[in-house]
mmCIF file of C-alpha atoms in Angstrom:
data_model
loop_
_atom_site.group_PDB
_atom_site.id
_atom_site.type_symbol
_atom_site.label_atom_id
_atom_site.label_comp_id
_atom_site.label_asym_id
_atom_site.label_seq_id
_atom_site.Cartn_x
_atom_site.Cartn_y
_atom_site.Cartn_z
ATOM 1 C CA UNK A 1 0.000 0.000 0.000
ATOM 2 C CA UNK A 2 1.642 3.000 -1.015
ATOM 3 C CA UNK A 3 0.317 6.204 1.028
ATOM 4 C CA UNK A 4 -0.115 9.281 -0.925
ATOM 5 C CA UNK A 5 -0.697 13.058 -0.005
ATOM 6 C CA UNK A 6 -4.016 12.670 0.068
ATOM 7 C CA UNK A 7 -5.533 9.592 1.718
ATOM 8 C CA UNK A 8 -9.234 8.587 1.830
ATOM 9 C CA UNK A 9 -10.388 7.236 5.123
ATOM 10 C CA UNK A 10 -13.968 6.580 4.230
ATOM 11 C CA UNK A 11 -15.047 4.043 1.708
ATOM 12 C CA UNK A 12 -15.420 4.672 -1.788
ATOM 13 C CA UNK A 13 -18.411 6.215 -2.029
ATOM 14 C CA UNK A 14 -18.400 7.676 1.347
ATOM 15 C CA UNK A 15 -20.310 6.441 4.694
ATOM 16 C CA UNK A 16 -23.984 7.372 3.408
ATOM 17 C CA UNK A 17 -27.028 7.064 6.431
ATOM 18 C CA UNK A 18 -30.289 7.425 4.485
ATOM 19 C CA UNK A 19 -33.498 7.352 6.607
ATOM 20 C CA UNK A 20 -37.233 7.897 6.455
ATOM 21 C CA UNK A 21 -39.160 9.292 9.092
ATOM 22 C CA UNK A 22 -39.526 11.384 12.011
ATOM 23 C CA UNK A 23 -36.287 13.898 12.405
ATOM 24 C CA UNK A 24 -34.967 17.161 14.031
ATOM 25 C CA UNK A 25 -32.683 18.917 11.385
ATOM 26 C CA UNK A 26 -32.317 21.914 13.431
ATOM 27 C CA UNK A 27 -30.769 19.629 16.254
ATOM 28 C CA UNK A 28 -29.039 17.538 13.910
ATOM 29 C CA UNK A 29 -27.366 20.502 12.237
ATOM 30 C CA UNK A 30 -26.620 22.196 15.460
ATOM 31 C CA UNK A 31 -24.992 19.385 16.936
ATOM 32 C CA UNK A 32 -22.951 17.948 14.005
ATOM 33 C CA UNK A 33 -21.546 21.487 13.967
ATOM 34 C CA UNK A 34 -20.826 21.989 17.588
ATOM 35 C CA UNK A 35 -19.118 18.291 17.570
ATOM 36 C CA UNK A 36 -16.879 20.054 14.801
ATOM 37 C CA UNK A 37 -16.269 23.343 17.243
ATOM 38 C CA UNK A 38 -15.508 20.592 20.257
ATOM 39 C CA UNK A 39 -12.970 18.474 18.434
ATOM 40 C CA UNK A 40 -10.701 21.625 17.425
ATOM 41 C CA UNK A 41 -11.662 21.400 13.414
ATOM 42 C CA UNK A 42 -12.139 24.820 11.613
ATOM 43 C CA UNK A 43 -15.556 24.623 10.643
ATOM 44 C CA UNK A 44 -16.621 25.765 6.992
ATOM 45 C CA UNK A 45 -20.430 25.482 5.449
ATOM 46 C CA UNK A 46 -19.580 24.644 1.681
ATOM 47 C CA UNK A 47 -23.252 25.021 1.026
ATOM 48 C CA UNK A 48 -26.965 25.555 2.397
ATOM 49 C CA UNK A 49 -29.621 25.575 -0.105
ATOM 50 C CA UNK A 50 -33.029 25.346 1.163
ATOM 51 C CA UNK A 51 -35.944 24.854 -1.627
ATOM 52 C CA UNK A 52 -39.400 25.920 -0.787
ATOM 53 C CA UNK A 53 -42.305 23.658 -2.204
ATOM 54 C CA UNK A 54 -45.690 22.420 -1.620
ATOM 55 C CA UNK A 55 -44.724 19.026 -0.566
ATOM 56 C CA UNK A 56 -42.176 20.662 1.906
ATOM 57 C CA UNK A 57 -38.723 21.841 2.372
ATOM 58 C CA UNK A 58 -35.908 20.413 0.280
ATOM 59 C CA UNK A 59 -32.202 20.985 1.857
ATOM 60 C CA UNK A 60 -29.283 20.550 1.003
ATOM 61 C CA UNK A 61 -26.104 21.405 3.650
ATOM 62 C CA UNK A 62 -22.520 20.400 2.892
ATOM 63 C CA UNK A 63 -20.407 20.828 5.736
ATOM 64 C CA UNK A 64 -16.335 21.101 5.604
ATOM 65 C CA UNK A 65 -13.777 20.719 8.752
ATOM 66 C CA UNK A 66 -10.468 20.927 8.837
ATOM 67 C CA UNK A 67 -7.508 20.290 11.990
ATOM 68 C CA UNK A 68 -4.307 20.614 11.662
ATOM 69 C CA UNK A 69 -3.276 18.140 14.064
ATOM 70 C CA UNK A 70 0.794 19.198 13.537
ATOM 71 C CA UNK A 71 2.968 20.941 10.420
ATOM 72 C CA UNK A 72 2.380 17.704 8.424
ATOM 73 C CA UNK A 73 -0.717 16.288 9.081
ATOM 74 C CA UNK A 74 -4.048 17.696 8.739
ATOM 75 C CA UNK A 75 -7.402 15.497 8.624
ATOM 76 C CA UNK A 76 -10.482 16.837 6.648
ATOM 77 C CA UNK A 77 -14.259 15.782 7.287
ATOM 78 C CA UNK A 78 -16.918 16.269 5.447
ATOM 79 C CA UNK A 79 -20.852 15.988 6.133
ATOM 80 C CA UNK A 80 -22.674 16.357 2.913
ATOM 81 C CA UNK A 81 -26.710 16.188 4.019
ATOM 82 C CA UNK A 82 -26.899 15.819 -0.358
ATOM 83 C CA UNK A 83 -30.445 16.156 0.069
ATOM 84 C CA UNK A 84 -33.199 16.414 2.702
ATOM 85 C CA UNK A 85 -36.321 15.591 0.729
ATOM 86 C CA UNK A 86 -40.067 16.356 1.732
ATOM 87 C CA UNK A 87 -38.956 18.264 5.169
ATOM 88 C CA UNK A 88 -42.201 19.243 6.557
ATOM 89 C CA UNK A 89 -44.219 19.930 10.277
ATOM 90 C CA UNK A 90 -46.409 16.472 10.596
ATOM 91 C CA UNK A 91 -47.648 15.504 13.952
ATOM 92 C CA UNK A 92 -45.434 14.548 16.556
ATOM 93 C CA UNK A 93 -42.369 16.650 15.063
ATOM 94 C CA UNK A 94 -40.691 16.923 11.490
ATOM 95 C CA UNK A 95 -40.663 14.528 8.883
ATOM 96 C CA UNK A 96 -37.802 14.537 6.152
ATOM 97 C CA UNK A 97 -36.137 11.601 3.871
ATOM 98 C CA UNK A 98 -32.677 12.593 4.477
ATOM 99 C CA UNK A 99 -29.546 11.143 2.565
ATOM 100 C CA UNK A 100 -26.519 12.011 4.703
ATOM 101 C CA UNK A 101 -22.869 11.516 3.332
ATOM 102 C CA UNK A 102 -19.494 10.905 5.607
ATOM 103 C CA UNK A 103 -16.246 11.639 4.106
ATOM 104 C CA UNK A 104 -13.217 11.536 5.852
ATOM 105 C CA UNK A 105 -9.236 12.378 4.508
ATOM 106 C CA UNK A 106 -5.490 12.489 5.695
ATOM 107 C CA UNK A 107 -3.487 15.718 4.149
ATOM 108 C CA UNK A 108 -0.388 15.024 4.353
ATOM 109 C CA UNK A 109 2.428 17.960 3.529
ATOM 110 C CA UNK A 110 -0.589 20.001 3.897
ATOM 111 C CA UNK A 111 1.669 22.937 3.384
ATOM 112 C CA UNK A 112 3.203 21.964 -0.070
ATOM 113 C CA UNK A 113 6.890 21.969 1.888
ATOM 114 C CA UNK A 114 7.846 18.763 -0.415
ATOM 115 C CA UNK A 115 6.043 19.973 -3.260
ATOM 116 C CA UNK A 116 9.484 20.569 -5.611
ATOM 117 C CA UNK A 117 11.162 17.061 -4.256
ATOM 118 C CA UNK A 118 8.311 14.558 -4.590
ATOM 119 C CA UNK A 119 10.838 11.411 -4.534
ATOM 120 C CA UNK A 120 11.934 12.989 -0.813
ATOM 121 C CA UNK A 121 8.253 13.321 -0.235
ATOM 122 C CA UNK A 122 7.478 9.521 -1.550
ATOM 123 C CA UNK A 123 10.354 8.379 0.925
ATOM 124 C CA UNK A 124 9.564 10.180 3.851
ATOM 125 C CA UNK A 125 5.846 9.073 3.978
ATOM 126 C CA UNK A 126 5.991 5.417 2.778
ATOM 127 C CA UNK A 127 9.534 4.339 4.800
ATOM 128 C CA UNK A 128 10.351 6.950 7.358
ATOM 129 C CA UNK A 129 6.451 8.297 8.278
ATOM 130 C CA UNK A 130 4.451 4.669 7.514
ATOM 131 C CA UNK A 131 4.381 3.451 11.020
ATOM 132 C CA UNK A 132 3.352 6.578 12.706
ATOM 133 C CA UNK A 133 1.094 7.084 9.666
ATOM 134 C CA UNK A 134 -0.551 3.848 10.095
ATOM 135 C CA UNK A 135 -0.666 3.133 13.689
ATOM 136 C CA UNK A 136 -1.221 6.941 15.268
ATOM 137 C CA UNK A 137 -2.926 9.029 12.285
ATOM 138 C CA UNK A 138 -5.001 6.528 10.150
ATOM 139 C CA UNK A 139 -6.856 5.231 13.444
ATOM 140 C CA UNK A 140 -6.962 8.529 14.742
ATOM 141 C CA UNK A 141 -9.279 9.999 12.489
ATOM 142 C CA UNK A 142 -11.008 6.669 11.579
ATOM 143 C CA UNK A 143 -12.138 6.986 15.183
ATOM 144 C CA UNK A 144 -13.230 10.534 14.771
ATOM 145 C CA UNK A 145 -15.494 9.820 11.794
ATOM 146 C CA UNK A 146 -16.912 6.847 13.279
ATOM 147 C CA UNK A 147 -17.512 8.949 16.098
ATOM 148 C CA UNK A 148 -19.072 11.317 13.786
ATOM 149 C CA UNK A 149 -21.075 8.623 12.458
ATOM 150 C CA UNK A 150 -22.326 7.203 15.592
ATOM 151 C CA UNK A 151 -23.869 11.195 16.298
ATOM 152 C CA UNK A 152 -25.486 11.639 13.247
ATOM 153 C CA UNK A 153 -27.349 7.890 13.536
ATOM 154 C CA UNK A 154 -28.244 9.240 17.657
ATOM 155 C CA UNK A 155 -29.448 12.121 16.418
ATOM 156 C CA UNK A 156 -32.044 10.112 13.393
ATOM 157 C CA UNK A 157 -32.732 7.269 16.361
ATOM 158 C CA UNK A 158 -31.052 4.820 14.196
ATOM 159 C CA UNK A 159 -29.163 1.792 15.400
ATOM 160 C CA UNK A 160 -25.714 2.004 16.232
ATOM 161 C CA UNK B 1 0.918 37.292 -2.023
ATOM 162 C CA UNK B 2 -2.716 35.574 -1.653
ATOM 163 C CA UNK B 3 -3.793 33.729 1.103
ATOM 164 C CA UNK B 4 -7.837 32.165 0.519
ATOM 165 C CA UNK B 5 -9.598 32.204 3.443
ATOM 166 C CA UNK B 6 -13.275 31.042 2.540
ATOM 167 C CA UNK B 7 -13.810 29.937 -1.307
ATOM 168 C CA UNK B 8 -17.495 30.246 -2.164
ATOM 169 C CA UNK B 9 -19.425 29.592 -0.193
ATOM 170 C CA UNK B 10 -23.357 29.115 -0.968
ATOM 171 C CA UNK B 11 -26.285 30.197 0.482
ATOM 172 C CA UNK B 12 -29.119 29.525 -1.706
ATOM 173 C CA UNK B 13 -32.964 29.721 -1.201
ATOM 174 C CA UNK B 14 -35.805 29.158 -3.086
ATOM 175 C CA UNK B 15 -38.663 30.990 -1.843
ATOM 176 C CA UNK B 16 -40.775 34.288 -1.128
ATOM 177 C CA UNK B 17 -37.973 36.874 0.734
ATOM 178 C CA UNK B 18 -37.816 40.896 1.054
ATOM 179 C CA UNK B 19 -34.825 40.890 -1.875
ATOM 180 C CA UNK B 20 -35.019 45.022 -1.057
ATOM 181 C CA UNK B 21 -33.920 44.581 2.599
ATOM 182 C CA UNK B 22 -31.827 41.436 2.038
ATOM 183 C CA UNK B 23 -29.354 43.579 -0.374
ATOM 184 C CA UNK B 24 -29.604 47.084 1.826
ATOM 185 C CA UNK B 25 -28.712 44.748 4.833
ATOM 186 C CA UNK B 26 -26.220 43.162 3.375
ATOM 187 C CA UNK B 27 -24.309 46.099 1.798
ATOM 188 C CA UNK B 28 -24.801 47.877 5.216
ATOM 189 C CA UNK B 29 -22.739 45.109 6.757
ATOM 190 C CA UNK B 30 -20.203 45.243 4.434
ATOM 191 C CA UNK B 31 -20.086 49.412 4.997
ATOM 192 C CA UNK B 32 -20.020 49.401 8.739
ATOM 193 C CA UNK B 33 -17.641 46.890 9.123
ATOM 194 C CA UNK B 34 -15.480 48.985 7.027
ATOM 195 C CA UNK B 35 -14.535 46.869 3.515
ATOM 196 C CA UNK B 36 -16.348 49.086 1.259
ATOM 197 C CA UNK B 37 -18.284 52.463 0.686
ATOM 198 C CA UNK B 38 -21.246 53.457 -1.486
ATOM 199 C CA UNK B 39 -19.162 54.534 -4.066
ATOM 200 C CA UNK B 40 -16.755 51.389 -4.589
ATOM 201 C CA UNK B 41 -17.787 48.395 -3.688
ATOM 202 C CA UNK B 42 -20.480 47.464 -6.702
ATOM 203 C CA UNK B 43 -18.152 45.733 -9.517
ATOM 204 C CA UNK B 44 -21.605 44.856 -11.064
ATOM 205 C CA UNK B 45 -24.972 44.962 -11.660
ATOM 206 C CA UNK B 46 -27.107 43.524 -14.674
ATOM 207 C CA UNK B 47 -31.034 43.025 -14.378
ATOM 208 C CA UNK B 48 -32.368 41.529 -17.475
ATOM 209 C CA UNK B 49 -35.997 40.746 -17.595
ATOM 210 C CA UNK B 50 -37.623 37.923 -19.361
ATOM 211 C CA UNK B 51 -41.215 36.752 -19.397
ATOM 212 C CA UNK B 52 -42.142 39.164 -16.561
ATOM 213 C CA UNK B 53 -39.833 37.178 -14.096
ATOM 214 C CA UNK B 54 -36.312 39.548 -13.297
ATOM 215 C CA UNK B 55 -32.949 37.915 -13.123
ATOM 216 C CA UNK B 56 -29.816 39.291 -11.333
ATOM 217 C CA UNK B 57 -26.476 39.249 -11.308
ATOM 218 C CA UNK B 58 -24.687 41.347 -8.869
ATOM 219 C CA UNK B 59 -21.011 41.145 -7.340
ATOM 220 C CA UNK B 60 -19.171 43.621 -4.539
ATOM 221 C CA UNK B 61 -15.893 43.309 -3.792
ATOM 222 C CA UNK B 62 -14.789 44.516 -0.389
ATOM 223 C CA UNK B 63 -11.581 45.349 1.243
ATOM 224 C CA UNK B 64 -10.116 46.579 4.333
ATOM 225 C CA UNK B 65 -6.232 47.598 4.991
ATOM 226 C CA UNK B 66 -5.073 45.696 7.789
ATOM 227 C CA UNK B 67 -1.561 46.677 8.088
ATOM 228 C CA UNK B 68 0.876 48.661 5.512
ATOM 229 C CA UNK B 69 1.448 45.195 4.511
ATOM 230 C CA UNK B 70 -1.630 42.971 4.250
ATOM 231 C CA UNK B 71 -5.476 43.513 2.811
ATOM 232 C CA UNK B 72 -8.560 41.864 4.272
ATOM 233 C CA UNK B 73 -11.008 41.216 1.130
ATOM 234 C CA UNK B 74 -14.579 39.530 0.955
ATOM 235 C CA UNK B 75 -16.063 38.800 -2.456
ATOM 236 C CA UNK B 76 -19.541 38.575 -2.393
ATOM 237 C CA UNK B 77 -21.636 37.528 -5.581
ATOM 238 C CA UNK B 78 -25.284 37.585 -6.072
ATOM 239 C CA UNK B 79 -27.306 35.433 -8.083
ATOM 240 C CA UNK B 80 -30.877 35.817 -8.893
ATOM 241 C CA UNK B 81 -33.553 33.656 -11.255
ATOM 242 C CA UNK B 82 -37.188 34.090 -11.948
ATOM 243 C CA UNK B 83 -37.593 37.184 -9.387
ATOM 244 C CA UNK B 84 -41.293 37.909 -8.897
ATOM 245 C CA UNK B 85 -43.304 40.601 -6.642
ATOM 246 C CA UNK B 86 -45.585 38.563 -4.446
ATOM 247 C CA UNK B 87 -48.418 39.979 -2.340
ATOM 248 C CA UNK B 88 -48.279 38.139 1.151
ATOM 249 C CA UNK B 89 -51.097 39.056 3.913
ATOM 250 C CA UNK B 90 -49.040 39.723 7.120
ATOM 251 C CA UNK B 91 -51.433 40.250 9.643
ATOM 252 C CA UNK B 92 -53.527 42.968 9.133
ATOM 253 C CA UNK B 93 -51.356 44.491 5.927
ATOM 254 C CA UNK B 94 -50.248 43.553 2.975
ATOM 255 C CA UNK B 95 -46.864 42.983 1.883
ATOM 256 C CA UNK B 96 -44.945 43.039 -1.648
ATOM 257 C CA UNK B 97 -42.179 40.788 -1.542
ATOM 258 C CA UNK B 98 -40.308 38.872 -3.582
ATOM 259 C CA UNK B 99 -40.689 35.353 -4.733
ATOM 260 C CA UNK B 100 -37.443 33.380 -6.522
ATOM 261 C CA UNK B 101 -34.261 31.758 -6.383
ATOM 262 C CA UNK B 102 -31.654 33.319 -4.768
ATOM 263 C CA UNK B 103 -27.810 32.621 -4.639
ATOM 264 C CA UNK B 104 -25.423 34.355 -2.650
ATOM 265 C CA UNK B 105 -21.491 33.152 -2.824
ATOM 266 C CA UNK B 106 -19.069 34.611 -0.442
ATOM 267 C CA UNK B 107 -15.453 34.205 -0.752
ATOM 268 C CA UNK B 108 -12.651 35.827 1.413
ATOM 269 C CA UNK B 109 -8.760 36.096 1.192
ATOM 270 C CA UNK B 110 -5.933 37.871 2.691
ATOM 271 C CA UNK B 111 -3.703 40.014 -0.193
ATOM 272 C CA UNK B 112 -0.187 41.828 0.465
ATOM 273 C CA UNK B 113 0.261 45.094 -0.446
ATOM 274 C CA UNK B 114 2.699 46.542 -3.531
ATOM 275 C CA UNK B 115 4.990 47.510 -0.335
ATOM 276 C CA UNK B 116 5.515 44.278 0.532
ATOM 277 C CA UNK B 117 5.841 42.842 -2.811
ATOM 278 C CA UNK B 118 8.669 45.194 -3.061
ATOM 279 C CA UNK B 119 10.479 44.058 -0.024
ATOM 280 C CA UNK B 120 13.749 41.996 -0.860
ATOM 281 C CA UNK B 121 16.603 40.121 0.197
ATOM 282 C CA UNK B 122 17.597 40.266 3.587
ATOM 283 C CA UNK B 123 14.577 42.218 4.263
ATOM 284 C CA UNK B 124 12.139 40.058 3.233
ATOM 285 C CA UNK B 125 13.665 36.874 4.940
ATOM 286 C CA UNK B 126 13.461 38.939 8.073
ATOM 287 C CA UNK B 127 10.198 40.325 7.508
ATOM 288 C CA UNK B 128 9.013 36.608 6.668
ATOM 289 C CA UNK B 129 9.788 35.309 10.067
ATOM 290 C CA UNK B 130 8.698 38.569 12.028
ATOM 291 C CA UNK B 131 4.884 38.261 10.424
ATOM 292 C CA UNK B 132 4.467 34.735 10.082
ATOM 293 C CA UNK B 133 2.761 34.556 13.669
ATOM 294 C CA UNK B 134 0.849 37.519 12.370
ATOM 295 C CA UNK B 135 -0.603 36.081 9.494
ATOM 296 C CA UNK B 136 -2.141 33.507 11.819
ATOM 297 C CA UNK B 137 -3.592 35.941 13.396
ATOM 298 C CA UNK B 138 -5.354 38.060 10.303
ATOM 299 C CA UNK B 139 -6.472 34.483 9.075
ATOM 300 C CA UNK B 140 -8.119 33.867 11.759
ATOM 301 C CA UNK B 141 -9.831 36.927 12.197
ATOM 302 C CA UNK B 142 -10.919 36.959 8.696
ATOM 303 C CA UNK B 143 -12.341 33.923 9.409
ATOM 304 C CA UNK B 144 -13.953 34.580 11.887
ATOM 305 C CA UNK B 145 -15.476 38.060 10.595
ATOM 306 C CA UNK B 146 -16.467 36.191 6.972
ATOM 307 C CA UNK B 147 -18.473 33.530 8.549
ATOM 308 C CA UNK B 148 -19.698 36.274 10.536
ATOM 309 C CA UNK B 149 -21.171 37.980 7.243
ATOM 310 C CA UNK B 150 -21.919 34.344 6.281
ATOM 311 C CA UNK B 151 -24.061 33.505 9.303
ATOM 312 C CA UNK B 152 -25.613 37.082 8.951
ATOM 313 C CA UNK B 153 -27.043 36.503 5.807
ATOM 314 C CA UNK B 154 -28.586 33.188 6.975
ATOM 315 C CA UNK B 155 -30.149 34.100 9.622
ATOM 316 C CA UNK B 156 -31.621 36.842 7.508
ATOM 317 C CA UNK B 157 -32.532 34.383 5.132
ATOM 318 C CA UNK B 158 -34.054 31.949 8.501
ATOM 319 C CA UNK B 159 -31.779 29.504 7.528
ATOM 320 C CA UNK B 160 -29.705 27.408 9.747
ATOM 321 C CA UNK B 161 -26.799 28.231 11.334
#
């Protein structure tokens, strides 16, 4: 396995939650962002469309984070609601078919430092960098997307 | 020099809003924070009209001089399709607002100035190492004031944030 600058944590298509039913999106929104504020990440809102019509509100947030965790490393999430379809006031709450999309990468030589001696780069990350990479960073932020993961499910009352 | 802070952001609504109020509030912000005036900060401004429905296209470009060696600057672009005037009945009056879809982009950055593109040699180096701590510092507080703007026009619009 040959690690590269960028490295995708999530699988290919991304962690994706979709769910039918009862759901707070304020809450959900508010907390997925505060969970950003709370783990250090430098929170950016790519995009927030919302979509008036007569069979409700359709929205669509993409959500960006980013921590440097030191001068090499920096791990990037990403929360793309792609599309909450139908959100409306029924009884008992809000009702919304939501289709919710986890992303997670490492950055490494987020700074471009190695960016004229790639072959130094290539070195330094696949013989002299791998273990830490593998054992300290990789798990690090597969943990925090999971974690990430296991909020977003809380927050639609799905199973975790 | 050009440091990105915030690269487009969207904000984009379809529905009935008060597009009057939405652009005097926003432009106000933009004034009183001090990155633009009256005078300068509209790079733009076409209206075309077709089949009775308007459609926009606005962008301001703000700046503020931070130091005799860096520039705070927020972009902010403005796109509207098949604008409307709607009557809505609030309470006991009624109201002409408008009904559409409306795109706002925001962008910030951090530029140097000509003087310190004209720094060099031993000068620079030093002058490299002296700021660098302050460049963290303007980043962040672009940041922060951009989202600021960001979250402003949100909440104006009732979205989330």
């Amino acid at each position: 396995m040959t690690i590269n600058k960028t490295e995708k944590i999530h699988p290919s298509n991304g962690m994706v939650i979709r769910y039918k039913g009862l759901l707070d999106m304020d809450s959900l929104y508010k907390n997925v962002k505060l969970w950003f504020i709370k783990n250090k990440y430098d929170y950016f809102e790519k995009e927030n469309t919302e979509k008036h019509k007569d069979v409700g509100i359709n929205i669509k947030i993409r959500m960006k984070a980013q921590r440097e965790i030191d001068d090499y490393v920096r791990f990037d999430l990403e929360v793309d609601m792609v599309e909450v379809l139908h959100y409306k006031k029924v009884e008992g709450g809000y009702y919304g078919e939501p289709r919710i999309v986890i992303r997670g990468f490492m950055i490494l030589d987020y700074r471009n430092n190695w960016k004229l001696i790639p072959f130094l780069f290539y070195l330094y990350n696949n013989i002299i960098l791998k273990n830490k990479i593998l054992k300290y960073y990789w798990p690090k932020i597969f943990d925090e997307m999971m974690d990430l993961n296991d909020l977003i499910k809380k927050e639609l009352g799905l199973i975790k | 020099m050009k440091i990105p802070i915030l690269t487009l952001q969207k904000i984009r609504m379809d529905g009935t809003i008060n597009f009057s109020e939405l652009y005097t509030h926003m432009k106000n912000w933009l004034e009183d924070m001090g990155y633009a005036n009256e005078k300068t900060i509209e790079n733009k401004y076409i209206e075309r009209v077709k089949d009775g429905k308007k459609q926009i296209e606005i962008a301001w470009h703000g700046e503020k001089k931070k130091s005799e060696f860096f520039i705070y600057n927020i972009d902010t672009y403005i796109l509207v399709l098949a604008m409307s005037d709607v009557e809505v009945q609030q309470e006991d009056r009624k109201v002409k607002l408008q009904k559409g879809s409306f795109e706002i982009r925001i962008s910030s950055h951090i530029t140097s100035t000509s003087r310190w593109d004209e720094l060099k040699g031993f000068q620079r180096l030093y002058m490299n190492l002296f700021i660098r701590k302050r460049i963290d510092v303007y980043i962040e507080e672009l940041y922060k004031k951009s989202t600021s703007f960001h979250s402003y026009i949100k909440s104006f619009l009732g979205l989330r944030d």
